[in-house]
mmCIF file of C-alpha atoms in Angstrom:
data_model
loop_
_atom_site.group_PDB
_atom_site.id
_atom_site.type_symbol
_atom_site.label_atom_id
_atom_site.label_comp_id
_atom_site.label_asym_id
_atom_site.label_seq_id
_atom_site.Cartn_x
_atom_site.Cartn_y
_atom_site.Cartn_z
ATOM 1 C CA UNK P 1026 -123.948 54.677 -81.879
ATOM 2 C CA UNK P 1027 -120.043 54.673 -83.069
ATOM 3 C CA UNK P 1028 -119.774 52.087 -80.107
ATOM 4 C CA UNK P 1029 -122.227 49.996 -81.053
ATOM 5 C CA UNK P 1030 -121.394 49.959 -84.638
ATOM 6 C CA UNK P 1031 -117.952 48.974 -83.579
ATOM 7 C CA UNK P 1032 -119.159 46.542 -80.884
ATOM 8 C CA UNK P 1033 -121.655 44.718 -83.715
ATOM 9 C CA UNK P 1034 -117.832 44.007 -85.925
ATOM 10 C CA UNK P 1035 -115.903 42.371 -82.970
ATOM 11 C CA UNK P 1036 -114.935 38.573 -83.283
ATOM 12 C CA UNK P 1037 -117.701 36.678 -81.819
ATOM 13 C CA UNK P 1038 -117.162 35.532 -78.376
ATOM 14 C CA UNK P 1039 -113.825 38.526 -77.530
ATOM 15 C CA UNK P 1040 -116.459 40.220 -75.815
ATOM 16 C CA UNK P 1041 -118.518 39.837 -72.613
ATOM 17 C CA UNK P 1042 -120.695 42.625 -70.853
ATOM 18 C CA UNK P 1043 -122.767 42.644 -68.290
ATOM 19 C CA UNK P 1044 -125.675 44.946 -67.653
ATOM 20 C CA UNK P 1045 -126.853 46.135 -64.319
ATOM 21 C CA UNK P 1046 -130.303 47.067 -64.363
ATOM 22 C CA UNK P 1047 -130.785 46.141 -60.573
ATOM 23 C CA UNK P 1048 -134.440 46.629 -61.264
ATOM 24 C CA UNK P 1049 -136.860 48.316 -63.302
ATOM 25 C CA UNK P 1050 -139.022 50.187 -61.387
ATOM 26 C CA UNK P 1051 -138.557 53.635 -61.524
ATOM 27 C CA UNK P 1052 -139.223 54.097 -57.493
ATOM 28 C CA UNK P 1053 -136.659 52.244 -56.961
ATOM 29 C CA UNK P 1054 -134.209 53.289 -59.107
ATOM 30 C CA UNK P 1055 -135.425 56.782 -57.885
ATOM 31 C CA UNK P 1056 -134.170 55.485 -54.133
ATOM 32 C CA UNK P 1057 -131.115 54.681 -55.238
ATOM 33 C CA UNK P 1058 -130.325 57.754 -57.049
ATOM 34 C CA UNK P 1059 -129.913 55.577 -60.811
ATOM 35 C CA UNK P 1060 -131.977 58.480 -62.949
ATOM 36 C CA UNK P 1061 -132.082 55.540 -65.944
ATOM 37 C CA UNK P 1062 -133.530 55.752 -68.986
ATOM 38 C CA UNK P 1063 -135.131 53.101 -69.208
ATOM 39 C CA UNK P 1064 -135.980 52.935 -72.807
ATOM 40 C CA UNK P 1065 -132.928 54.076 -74.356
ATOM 41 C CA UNK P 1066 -131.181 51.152 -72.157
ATOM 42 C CA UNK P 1067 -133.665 48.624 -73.266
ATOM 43 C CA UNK P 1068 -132.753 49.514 -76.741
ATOM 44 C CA UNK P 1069 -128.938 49.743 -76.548
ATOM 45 C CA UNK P 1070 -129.579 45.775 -75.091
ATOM 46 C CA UNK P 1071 -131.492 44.453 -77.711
ATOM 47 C CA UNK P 1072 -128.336 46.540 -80.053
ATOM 48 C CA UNK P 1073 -125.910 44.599 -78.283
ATOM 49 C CA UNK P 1074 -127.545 42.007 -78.641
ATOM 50 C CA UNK P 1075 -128.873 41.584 -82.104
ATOM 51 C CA UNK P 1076 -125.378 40.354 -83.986
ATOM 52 C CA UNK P 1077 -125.023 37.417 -81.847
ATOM 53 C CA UNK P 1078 -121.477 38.154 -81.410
ATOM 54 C CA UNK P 1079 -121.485 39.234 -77.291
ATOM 55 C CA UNK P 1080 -122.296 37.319 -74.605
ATOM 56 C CA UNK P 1081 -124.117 39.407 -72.069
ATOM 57 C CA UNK P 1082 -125.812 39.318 -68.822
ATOM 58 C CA UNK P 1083 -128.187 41.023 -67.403
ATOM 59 C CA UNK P 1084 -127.801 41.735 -63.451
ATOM 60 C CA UNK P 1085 -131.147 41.722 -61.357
ATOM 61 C CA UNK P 1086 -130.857 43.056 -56.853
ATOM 62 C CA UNK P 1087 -133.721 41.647 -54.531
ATOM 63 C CA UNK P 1088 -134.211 43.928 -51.112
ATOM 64 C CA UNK P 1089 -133.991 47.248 -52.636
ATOM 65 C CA UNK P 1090 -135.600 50.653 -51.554
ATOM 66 C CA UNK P 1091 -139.408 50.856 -53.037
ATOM 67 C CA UNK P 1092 -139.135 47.008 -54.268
ATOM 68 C CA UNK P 1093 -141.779 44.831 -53.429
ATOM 69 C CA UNK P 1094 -142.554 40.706 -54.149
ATOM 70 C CA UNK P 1095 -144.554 42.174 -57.305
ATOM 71 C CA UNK P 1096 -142.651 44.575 -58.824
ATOM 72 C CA UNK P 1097 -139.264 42.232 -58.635
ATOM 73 C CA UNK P 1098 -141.252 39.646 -60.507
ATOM 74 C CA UNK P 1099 -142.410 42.578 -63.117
ATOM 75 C CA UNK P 1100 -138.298 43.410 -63.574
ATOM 76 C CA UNK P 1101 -137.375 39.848 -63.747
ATOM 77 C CA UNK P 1102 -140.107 38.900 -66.298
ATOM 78 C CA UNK P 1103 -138.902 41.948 -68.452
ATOM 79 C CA UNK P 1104 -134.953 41.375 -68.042
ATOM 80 C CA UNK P 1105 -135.863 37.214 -69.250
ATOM 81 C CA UNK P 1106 -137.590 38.749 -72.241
ATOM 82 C CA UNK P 1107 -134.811 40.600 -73.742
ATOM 83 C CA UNK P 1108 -132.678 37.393 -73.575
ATOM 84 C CA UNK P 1109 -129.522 37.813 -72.444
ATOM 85 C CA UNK P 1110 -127.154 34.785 -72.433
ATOM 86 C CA UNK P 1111 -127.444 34.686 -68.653
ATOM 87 C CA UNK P 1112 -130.151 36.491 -66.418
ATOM 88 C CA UNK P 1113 -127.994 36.889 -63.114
ATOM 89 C CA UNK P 1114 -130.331 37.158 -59.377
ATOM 90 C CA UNK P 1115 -128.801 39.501 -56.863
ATOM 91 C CA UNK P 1116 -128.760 40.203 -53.058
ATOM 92 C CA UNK P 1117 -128.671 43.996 -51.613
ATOM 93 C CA UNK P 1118 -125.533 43.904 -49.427
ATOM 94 C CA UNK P 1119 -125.076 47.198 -47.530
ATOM 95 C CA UNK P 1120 -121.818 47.031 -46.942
ATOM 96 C CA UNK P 1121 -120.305 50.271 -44.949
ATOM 97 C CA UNK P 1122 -119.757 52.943 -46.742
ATOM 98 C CA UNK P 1123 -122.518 53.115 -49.030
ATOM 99 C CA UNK P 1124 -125.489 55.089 -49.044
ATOM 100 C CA UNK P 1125 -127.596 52.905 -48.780
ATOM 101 C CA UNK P 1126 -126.501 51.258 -45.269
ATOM 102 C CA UNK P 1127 -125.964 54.965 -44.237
ATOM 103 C CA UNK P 1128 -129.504 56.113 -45.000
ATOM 104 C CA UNK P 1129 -132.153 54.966 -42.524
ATOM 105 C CA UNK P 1130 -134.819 53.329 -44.175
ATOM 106 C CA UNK P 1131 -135.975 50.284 -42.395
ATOM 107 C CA UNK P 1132 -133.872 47.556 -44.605
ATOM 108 C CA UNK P 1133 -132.434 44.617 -42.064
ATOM 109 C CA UNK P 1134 -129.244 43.196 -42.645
ATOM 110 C CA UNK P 1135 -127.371 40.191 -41.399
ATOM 111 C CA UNK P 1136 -124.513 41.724 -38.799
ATOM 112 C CA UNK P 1137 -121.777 39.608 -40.491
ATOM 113 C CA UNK P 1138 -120.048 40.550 -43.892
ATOM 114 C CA UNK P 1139 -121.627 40.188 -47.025
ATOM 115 C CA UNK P 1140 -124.592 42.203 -44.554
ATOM 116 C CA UNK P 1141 -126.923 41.172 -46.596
ATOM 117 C CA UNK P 1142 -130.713 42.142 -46.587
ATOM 118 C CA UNK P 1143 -132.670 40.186 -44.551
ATOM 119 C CA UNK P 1144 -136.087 42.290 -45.365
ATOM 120 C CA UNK P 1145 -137.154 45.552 -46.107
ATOM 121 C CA UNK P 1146 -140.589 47.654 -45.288
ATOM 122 C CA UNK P 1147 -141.366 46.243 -48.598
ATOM 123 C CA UNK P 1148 -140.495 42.382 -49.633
ATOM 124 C CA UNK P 1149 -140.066 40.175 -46.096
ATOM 125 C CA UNK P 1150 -137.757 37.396 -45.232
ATOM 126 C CA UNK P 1151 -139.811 34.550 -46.592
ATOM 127 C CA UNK P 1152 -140.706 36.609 -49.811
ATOM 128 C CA UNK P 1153 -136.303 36.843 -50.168
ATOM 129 C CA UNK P 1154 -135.747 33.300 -48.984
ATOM 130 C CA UNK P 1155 -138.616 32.450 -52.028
ATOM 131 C CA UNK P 1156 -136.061 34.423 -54.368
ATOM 132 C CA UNK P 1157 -133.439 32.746 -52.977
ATOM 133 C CA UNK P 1158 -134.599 29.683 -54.508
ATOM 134 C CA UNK P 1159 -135.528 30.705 -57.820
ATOM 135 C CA UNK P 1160 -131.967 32.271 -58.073
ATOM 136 C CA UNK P 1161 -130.686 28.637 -57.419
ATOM 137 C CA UNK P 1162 -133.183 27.415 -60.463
ATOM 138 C CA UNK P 1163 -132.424 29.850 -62.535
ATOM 139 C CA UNK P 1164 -128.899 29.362 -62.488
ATOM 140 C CA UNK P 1165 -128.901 25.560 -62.502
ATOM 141 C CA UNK P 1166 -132.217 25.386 -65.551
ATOM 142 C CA UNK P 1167 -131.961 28.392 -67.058
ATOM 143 C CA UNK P 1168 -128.104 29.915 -66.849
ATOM 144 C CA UNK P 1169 -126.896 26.561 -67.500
ATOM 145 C CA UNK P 1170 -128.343 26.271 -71.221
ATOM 146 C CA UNK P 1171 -129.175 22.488 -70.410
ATOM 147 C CA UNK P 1172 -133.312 22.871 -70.486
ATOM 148 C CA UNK P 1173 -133.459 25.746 -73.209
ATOM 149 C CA UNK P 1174 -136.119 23.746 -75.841
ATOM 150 C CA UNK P 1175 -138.057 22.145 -73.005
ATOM 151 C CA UNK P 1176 -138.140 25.851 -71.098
ATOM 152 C CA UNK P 1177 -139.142 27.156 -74.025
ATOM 153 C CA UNK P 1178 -141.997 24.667 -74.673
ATOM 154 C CA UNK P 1179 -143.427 24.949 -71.333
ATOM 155 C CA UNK P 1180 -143.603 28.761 -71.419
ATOM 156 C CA UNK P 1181 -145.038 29.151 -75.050
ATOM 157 C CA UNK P 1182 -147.839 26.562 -74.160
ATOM 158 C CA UNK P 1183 -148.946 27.056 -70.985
ATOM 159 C CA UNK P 1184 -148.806 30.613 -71.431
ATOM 160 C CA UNK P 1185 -147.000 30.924 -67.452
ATOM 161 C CA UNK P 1186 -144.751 34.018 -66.706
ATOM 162 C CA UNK P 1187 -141.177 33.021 -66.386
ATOM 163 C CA UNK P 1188 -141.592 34.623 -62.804
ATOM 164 C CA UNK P 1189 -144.031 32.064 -62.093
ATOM 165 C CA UNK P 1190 -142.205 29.326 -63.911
ATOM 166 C CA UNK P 1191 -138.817 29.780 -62.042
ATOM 167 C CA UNK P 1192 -140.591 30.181 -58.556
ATOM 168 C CA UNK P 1193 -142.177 26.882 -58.769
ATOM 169 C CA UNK P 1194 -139.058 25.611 -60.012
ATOM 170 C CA UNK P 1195 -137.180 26.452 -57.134
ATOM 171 C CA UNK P 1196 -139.591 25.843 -54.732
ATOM 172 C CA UNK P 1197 -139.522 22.255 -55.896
ATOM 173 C CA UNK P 1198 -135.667 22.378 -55.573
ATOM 174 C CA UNK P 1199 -135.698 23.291 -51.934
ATOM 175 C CA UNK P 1200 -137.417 20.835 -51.227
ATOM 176 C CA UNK P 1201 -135.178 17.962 -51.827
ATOM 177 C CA UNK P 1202 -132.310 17.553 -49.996
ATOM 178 C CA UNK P 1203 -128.824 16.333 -51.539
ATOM 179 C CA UNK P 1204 -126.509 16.968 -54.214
ATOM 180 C CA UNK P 1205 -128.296 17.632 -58.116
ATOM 181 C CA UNK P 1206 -126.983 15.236 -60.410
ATOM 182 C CA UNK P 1207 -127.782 16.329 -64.020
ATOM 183 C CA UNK P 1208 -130.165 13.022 -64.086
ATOM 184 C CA UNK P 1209 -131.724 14.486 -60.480
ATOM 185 C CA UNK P 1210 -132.392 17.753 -62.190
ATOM 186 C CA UNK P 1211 -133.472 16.595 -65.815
ATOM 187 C CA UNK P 1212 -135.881 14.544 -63.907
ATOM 188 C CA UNK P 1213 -137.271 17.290 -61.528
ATOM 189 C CA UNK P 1214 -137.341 19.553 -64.946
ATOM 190 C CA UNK P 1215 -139.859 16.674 -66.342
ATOM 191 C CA UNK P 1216 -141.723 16.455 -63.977
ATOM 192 C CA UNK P 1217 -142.807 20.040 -62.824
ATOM 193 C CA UNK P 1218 -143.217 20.852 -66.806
ATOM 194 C CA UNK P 1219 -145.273 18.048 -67.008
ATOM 195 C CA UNK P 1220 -147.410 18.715 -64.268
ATOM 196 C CA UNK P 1221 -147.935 22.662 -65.200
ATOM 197 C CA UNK P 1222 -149.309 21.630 -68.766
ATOM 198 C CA UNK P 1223 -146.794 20.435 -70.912
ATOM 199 C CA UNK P 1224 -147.971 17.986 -73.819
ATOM 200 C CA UNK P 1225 -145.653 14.545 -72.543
ATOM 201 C CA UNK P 1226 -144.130 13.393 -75.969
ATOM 202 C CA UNK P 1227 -143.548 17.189 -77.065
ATOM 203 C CA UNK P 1228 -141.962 17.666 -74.275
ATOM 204 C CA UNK P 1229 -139.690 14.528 -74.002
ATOM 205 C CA UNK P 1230 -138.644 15.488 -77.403
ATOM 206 C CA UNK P 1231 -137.507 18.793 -76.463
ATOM 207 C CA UNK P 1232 -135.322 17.488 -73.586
ATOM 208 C CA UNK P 1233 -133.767 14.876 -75.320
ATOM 209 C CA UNK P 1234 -132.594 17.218 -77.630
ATOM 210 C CA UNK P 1235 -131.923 19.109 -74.971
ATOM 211 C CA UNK P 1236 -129.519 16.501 -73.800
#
């Protein structure tokens, strides 16, 4: 609490954390021997958060023990609600050493450094590769704080989980081949809000402001 009180007084901007959640799922931060509580965390983010004063991001890992397709999306939907200034989409790597490459429990990894997880007995190649490209959306729509009215428009009035949202999103970015100018993305933005419900001159209002 002295922290925090002390934390909530700095100059705006002298400060950036990150948070690692990694996931939460209690199996799976069972697995990997993070005895969180989960609560208390949740609050000390919002804490941090609250003054407006600290830019923070919070740290989300794909492939780990115990984590399936579903429960991934259930972290990621509850690490976008708390906000953060940047929601950041992670990779297992077992890397030697750790306990995790040590332990035996079914994960495959790529033989080269990073050795990162190819699948687990839990979420499978095509279910990381489909993470793979929401990472890529988020960080381009979301991270990037060019789309936040529009993003926010689509998601209040269609009602869609950003899970959902950001998995279309990036399946629509993997599909086209090429460099992403901001015009390229603005325009694939429209378009995939626009087709998931989004009122057309509501929505071209947002993103010119947006802009």
């Amino acid at each position: 609490d002295e922290a925090l009180s002390l934390l909530a007084e700095a100059p705006t901007g002298l400060f950036q954390m990150e948070a690692g959640l990694q996931s939460f799922y209690a199996a799976t931060l069972d697995a990997c021997d993070r005895h969180t509580d989960m609560a208390k965390l949740v609050n000390r983010i919002q804490r941090i958060l609250k003054p407006g004063n600290i830019h923070l991001h919070i740290d989300l890992i794909a492939g780990l023990p115990e984590e399936d397709f579903t429960t991934f999306g259930q972290s990621f939907d509850l690490a976008f609600g708390l906000h953060p200034h940047q929601l950041q989409l992670g990779f297992l790597k077992l890397i030697h050493g750790s306990k995790l490459r040590m332990d035996k429990w079914g994960a495959h990894f790529a033989p080269d450094p990073p050795y990162e997880v190819l699948s687990t007995p839990w979420i499978s190649y095509t279910e990381l590769r489909r993470l793979h490209d929401a990472a890529e959306a988020v960080e381009r729509i979301h991270n990037s704080g060019r789309f936040t009215l529009a993003e926010k428009l689509v998601l209040e009035t269609t009602g869609m989980r950003p899970f959902d949202l950001y998995l279309q999103l990036g399946e629509k970015m993997a599909a086209r081949q090429g460099r992403w100018s901001l015009d390229n993305l603005t325009r694939l933005v429209y378009d995939v809000f626009l087709s998931l419900g989004a009122e057309a001159s509501a929505l071209r209002n947002a993103m010119i402001l947006d802009r």
